[in-house]
mmCIF file of C-alpha atoms and ligand atoms in Angstrom:
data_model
loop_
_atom_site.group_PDB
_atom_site.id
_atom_site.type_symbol
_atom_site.label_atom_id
_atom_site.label_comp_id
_atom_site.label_asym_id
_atom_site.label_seq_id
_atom_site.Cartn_x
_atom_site.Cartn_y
_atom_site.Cartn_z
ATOM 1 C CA UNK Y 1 79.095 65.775 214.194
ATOM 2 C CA UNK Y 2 81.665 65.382 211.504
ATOM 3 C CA UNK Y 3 80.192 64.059 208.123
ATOM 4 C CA UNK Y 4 82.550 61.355 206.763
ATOM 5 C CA UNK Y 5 84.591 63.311 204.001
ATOM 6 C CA UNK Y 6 84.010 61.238 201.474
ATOM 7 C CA UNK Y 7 80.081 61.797 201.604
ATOM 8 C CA UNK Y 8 81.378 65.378 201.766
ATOM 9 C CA UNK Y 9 83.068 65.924 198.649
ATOM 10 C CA UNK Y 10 80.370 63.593 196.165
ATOM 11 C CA UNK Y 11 78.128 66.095 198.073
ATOM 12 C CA UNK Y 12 79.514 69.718 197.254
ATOM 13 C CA UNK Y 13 80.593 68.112 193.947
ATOM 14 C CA UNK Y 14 76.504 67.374 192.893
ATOM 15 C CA UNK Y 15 75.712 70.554 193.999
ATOM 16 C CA UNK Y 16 78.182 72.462 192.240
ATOM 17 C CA UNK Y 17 77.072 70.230 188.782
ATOM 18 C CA UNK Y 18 73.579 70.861 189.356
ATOM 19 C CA UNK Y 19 73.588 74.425 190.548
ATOM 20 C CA UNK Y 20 72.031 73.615 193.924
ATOM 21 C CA UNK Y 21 71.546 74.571 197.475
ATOM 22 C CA UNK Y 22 70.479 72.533 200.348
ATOM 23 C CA UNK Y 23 68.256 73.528 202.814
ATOM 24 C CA UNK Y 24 67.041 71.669 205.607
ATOM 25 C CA UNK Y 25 64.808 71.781 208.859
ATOM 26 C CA UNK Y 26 65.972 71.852 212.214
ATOM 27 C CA UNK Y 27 64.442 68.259 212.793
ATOM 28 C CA UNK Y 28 66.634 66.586 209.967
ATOM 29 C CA UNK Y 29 69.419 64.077 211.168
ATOM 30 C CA UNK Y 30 72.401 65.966 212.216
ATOM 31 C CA UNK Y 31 74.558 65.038 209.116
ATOM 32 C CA UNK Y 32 72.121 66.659 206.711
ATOM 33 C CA UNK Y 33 72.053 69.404 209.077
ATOM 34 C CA UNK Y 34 75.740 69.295 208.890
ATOM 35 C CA UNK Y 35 75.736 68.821 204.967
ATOM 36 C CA UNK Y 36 72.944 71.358 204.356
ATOM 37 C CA UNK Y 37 74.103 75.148 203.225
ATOM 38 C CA UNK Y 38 71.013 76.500 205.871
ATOM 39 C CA UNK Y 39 69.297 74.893 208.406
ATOM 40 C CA UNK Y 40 65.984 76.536 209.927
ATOM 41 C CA UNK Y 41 62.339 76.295 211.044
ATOM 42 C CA UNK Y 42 59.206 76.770 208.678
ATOM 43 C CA UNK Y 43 59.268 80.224 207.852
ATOM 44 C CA UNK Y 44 62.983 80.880 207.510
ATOM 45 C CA UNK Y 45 63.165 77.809 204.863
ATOM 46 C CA UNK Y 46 60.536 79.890 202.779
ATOM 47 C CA UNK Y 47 62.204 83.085 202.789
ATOM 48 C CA UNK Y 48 64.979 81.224 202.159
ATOM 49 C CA UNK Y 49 63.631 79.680 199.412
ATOM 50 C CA UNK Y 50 62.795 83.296 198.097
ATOM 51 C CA UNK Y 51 65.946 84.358 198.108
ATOM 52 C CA UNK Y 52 68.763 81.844 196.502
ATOM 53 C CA UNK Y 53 70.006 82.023 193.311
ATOM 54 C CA UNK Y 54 70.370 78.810 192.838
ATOM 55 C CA UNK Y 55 68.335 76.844 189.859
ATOM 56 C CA UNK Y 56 67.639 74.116 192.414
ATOM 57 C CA UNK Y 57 66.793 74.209 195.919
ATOM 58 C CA UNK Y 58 67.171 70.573 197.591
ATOM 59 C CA UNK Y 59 64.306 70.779 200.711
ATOM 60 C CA UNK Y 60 65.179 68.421 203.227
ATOM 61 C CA UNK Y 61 62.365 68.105 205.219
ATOM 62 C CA UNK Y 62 58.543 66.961 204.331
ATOM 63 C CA UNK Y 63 57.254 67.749 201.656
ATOM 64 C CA UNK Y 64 54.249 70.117 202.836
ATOM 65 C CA UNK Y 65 57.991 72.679 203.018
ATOM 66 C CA UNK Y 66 59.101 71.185 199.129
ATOM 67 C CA UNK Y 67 55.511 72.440 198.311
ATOM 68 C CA UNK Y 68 55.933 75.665 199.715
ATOM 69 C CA UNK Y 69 59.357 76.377 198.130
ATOM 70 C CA UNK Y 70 57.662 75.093 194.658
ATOM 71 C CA UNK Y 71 54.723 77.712 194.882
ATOM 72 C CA UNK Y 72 57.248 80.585 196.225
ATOM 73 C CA UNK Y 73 60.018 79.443 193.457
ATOM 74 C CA UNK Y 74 57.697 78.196 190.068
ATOM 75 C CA UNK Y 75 60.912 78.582 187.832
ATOM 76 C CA UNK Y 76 63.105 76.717 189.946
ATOM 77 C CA UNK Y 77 63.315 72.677 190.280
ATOM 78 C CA UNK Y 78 62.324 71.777 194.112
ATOM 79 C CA UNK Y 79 63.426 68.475 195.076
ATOM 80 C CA UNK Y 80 62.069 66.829 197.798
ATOM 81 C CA UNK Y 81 65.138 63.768 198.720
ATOM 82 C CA UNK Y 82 62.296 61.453 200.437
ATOM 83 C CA UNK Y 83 59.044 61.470 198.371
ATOM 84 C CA UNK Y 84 56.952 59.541 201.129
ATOM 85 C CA UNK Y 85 58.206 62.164 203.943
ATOM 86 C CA UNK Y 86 54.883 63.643 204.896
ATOM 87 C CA UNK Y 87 53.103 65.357 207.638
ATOM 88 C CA UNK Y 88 50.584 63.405 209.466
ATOM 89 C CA UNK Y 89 49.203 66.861 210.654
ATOM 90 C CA UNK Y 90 49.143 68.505 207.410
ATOM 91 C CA UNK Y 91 46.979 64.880 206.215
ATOM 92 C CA UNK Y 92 44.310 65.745 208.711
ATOM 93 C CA UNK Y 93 42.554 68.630 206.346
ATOM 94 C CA UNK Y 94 41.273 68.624 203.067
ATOM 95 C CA UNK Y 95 40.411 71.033 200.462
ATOM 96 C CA UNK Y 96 37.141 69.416 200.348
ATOM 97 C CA UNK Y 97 36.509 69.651 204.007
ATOM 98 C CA UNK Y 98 37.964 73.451 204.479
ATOM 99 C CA UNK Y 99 35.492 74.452 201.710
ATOM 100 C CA UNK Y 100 32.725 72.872 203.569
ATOM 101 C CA UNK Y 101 33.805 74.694 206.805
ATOM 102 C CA UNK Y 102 34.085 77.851 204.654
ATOM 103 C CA UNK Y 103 30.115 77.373 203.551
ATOM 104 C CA UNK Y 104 29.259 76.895 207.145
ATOM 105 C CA UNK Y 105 31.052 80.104 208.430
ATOM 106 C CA UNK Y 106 30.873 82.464 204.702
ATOM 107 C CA UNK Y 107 31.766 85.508 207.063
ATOM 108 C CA UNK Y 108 34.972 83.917 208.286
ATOM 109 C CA UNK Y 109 38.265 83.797 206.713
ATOM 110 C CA UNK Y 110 41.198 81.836 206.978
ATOM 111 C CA UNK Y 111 44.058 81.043 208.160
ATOM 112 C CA UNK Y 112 46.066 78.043 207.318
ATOM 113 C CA UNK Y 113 49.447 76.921 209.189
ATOM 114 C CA UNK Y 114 51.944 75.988 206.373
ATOM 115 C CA UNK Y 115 51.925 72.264 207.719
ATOM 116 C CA UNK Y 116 49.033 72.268 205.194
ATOM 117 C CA UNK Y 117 48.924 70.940 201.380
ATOM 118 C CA UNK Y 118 49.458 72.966 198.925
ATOM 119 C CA UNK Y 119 45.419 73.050 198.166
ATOM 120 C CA UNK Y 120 44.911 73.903 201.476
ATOM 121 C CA UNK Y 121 46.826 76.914 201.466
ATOM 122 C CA UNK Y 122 45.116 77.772 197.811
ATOM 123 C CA UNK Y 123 41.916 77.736 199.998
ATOM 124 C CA UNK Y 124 43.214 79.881 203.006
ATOM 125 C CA UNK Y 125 43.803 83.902 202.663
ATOM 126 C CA UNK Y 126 46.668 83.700 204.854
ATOM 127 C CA UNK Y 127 49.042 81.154 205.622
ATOM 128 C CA UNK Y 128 51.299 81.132 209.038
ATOM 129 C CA UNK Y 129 53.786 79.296 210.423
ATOM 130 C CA UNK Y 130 54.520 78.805 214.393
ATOM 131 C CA UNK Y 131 56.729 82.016 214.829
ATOM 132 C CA UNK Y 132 54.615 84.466 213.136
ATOM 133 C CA UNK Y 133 50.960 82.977 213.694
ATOM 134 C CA UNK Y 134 50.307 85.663 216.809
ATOM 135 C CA UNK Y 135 51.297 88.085 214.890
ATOM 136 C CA UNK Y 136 49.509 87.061 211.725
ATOM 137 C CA UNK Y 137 46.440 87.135 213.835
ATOM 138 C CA UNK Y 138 46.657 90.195 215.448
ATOM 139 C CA UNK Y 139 46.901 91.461 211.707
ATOM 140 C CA UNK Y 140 43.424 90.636 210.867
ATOM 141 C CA UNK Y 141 40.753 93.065 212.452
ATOM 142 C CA UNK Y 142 39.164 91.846 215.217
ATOM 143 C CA UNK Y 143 35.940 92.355 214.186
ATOM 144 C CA UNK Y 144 37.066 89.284 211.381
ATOM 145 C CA UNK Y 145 35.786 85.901 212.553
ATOM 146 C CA UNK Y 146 38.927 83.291 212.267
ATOM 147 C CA UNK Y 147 38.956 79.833 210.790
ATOM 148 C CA UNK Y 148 42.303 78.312 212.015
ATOM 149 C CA UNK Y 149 43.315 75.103 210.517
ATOM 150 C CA UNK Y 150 44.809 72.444 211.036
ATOM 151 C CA UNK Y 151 46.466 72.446 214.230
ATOM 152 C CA UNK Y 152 43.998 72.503 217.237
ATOM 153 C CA UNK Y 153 46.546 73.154 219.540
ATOM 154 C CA UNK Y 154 48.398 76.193 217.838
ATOM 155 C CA UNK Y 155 45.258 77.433 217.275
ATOM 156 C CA UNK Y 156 44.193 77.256 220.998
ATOM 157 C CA UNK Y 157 47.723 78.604 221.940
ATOM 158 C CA UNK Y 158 47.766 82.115 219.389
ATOM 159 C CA UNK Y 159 43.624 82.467 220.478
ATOM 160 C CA UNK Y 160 45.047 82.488 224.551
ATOM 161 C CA UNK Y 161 48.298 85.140 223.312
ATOM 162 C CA UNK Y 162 45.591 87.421 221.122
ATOM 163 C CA UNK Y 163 42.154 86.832 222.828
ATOM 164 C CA UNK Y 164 40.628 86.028 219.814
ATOM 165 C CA UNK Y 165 37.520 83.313 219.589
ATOM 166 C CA UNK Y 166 38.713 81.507 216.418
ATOM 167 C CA UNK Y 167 36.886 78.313 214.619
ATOM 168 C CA UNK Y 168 39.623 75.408 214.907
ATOM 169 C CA UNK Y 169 40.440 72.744 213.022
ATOM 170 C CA UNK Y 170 40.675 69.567 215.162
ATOM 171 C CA UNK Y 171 43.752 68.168 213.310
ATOM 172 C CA UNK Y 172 47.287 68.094 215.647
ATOM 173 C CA UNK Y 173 50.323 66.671 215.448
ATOM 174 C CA UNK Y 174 50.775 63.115 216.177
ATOM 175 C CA UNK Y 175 54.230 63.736 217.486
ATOM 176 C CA UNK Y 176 53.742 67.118 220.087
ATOM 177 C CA UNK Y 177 50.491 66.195 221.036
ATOM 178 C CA UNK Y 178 51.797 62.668 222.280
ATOM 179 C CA UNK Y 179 53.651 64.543 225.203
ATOM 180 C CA UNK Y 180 52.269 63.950 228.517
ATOM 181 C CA UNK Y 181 51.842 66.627 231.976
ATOM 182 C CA UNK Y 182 53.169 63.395 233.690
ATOM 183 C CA UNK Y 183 56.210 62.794 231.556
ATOM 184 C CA UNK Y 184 57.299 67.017 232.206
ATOM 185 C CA UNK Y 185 56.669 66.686 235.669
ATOM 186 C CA UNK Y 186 59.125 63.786 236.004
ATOM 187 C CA UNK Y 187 61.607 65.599 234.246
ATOM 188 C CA UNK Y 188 61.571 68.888 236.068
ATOM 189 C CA UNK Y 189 61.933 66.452 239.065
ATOM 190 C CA UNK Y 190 64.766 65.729 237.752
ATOM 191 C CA UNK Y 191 66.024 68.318 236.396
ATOM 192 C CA UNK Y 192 64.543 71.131 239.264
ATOM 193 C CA UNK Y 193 66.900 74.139 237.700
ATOM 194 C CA UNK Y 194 65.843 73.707 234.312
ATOM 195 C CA UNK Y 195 63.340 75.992 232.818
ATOM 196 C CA UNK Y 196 60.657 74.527 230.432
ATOM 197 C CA UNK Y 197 60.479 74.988 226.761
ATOM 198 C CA UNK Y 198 58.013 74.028 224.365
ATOM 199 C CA UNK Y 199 56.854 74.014 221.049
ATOM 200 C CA UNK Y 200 52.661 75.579 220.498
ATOM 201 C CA UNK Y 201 52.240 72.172 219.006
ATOM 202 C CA UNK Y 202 51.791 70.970 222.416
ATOM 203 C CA UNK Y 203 48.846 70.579 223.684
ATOM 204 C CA UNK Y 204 47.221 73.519 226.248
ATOM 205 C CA UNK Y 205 47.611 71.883 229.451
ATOM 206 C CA UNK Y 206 52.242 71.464 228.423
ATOM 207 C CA UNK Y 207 52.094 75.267 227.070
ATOM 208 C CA UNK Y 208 50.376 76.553 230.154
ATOM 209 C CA UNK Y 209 53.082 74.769 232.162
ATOM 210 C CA UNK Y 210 55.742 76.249 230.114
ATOM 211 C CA UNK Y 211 58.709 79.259 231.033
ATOM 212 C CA UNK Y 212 58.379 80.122 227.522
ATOM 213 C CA UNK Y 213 56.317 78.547 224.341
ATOM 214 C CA UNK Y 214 58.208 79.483 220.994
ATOM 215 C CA UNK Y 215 58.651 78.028 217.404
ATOM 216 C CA UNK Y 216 61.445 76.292 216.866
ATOM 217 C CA UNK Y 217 63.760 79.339 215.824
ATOM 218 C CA UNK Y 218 62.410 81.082 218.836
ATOM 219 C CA UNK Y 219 63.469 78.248 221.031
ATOM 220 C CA UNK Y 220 67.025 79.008 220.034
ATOM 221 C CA UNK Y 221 66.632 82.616 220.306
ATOM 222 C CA UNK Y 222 65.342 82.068 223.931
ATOM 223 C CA UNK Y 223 68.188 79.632 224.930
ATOM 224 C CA UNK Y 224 70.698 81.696 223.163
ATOM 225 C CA UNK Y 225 69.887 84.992 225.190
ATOM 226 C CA UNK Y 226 68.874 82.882 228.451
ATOM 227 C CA UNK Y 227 70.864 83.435 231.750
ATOM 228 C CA UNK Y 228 69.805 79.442 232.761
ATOM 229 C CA UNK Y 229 71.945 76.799 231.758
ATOM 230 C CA UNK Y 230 69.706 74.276 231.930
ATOM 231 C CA UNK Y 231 66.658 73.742 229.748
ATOM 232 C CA UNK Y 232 64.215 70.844 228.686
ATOM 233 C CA UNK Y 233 63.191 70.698 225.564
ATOM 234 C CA UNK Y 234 59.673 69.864 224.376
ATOM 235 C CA UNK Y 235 60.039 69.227 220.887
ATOM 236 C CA UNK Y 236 61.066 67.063 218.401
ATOM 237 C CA UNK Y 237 64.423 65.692 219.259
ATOM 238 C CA UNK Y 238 66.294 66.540 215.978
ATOM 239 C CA UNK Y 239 66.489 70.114 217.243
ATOM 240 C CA UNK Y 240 69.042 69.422 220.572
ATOM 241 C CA UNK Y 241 71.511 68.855 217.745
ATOM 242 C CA UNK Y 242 71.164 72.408 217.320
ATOM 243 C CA UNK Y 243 70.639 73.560 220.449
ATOM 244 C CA UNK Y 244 73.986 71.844 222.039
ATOM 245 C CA UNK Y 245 75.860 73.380 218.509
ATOM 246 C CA UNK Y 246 74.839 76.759 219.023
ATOM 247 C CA UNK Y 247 75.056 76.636 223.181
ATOM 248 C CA UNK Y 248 77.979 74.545 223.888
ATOM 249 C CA UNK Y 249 77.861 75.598 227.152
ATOM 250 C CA UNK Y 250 74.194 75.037 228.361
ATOM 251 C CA UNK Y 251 72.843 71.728 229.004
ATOM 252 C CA UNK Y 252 68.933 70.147 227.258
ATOM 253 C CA UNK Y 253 67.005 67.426 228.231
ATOM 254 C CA UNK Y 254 64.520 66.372 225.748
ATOM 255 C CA UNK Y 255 60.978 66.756 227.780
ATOM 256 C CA UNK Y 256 59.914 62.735 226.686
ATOM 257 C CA UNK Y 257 62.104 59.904 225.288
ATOM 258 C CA UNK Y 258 61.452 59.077 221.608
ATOM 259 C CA UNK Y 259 60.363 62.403 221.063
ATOM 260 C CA UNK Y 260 60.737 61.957 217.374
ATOM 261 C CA UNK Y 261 59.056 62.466 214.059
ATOM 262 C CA UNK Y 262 59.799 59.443 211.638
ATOM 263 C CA UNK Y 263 59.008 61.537 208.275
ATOM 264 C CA UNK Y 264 62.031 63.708 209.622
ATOM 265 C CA UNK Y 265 64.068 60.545 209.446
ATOM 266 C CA UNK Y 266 63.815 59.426 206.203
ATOM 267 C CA UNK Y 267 66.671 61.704 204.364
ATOM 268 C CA UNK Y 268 70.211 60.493 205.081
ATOM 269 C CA UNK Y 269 73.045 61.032 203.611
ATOM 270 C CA UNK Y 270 72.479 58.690 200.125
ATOM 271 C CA UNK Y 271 69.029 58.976 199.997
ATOM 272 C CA UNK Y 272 70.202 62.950 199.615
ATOM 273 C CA UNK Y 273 73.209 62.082 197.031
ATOM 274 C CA UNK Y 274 70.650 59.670 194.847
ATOM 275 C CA UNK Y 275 68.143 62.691 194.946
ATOM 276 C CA UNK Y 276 70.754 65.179 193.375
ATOM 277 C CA UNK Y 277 72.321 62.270 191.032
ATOM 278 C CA UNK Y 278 68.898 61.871 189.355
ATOM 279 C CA UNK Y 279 67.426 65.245 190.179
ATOM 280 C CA UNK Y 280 64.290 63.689 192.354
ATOM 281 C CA UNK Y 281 61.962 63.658 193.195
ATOM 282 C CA UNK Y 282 60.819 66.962 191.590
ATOM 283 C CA UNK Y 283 58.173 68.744 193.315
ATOM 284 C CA UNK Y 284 54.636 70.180 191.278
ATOM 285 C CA UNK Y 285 52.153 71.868 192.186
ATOM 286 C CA UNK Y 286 49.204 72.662 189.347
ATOM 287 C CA UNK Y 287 49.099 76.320 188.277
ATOM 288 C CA UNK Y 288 45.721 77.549 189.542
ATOM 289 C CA UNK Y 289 46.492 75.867 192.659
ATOM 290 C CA UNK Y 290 49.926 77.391 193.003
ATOM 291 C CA UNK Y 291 49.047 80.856 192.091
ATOM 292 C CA UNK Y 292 46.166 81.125 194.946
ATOM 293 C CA UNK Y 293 48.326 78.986 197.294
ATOM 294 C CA UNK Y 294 51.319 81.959 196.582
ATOM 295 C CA UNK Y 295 48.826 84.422 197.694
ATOM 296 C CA UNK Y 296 48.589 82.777 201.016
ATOM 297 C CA UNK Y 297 52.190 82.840 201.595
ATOM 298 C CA UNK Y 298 53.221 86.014 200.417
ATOM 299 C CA UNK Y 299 50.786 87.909 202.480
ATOM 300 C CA UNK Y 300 52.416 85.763 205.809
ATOM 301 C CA UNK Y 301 55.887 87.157 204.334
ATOM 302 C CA UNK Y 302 54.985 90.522 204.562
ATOM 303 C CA UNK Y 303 53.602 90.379 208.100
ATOM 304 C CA UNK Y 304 56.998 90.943 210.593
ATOM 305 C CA UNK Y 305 56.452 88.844 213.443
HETATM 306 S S1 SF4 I 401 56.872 66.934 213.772
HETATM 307 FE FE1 SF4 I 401 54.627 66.864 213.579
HETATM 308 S S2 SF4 I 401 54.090 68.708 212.435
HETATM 309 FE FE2 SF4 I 401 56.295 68.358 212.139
HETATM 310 S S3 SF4 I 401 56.420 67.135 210.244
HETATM 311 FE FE3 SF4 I 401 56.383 65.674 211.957
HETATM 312 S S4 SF4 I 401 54.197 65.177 212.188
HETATM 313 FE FE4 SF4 I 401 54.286 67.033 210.936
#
């Protein structure tokens, strides 16, 4: 997709007067993926975020990913363009109720996918995001008992890949979990060479029907290195942008129409230029908060999937 060139220039020009670099999730529209200087999933937006110079990093996505750029980057000005972009998922646990799982299992520790709050992930000793939770796991000693929150069915999925008996979290995501066994089956029937994709925010019963489960980034890894040519996609839609971008050549069928997450929606391309005009909406997170929550994350960076 082109991005009108006049949406272009005010663009690069606000970034250039306020020192800033855009980074946005694979799930964005395309024109902020086309506008953005890097687009990825979860974990490459925090390393990311660990490693620009620049004084102000513009998150496009929700703001569970502003929060974790924030705690990574406390001298640098996080601006999240939409401040009512959210995660349903990452609503569905509290600090409250984590530290009442916590009393009921003291033996257990915990590990918190980043689609979590920011005092969430102050609560957690690890954080991980859906291309390094296996290997996050595997990390701890399995001896450790394993409280997983929030997403059930990630959870499930990294428990079937290690073995591990972990406590979950019943929270899921409104928008993966939606997708039906009935709605895949009617699109492999009609599209009987394509091999099946999916995201571990599925549910159990779509990953164990699956050629290959993988995060986001892995999903483009696997397409990329593929010999198919045809592949359907179950995940938000935003991402076939992508896909068809990086693999002109291969063809994607999104796994169930409508397959989209609205809190993905809500940047566009002047809700983005009225964010760097006035500098909002700035993202903070309270120190003692922050500093635990930092914790979380930087022991997931060091882990190599
Ligand atoms: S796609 Fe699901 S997990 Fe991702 S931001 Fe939307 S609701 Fe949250």
């Amino acid at each position: 997709m082109q991005v009108p060139e006049q949406w272009q220039e005010h663009i690069a020009q606000l970034k250039q007067l306020k020192g800033a670099v855009i980074l946005a999730h694979y799930y964005q529209l395309p024109e902020i993926q086309e506008i953005a200087d890097y687009v990825g999933d979860s974990l490459s937006l925090a390393q990311k975020a660990t490693e620009t110079q620049a004084e102000v990093i513009v998150l496009c996505g929700v703001r569970f990913m502003a929060e974790s750029a924030k705690i990574l980057n406390p001298d640098k000005t996080v601006l999240l363009p939409a401040l009512e972009a959210g995660c349903p998922m990452a609503d569905m646990v509290s600090a409250q109720q984590l530290r009442a799982l916590k009393e009921e299992h003291p033996e257990a520790i915990v590990v918190s996918y980043v689609n979590s709050s920011a005092e969430v992930k102050a609560e957690s000793d690890l954080c991980c995001t859906s291309s390094n939770a296996v290997a996050v796991v595997r990390s701890i000693p399995p001896e450790q008992r394993i409280i997983f929150v929030p997403d059930r069915n990630l959870g499930h999925y990294v428990a079937s890949q290690t073995g591990r008996d972990m406590i979950l979290w019943p929270g899921y995501c409104p928008i993966h979990d939606r997708l039906q066994k009935a709605e895949v089956i009617a699109c492999q029937q009609e599209h009987p060479q394509a091999r099946l994709v999916v995201h571990p925010e599925c549910t159990p019963e779509i990953t164990a029907m699956a050629d290959a489960v993988c995060s986001t980034g892995g999903i483009l890894e696997y397409v990329k290195s593929s010999p198919d040519r045809q592949f359907i996609i179950g995940t938000e839609q935003g991402f076939l942008y992508t896909l068809k971008k990086n693999c002109p050549d291969k063809e994607f069928f999104i796994a169930r129409s409508g397959f989209s997450c609205p809190d993905m929606k809500l940047i566009t391309l002047p809700v983005l230029a009225e964010c760097l005009e006035k500098g909002q909406h700035s993202i903070t997170v309270p120190e003692m908060i922050r500093e635990k929550a930092a914790q979380a994350l930087q022991k997931m960076l060091a882990i190599r999937p």
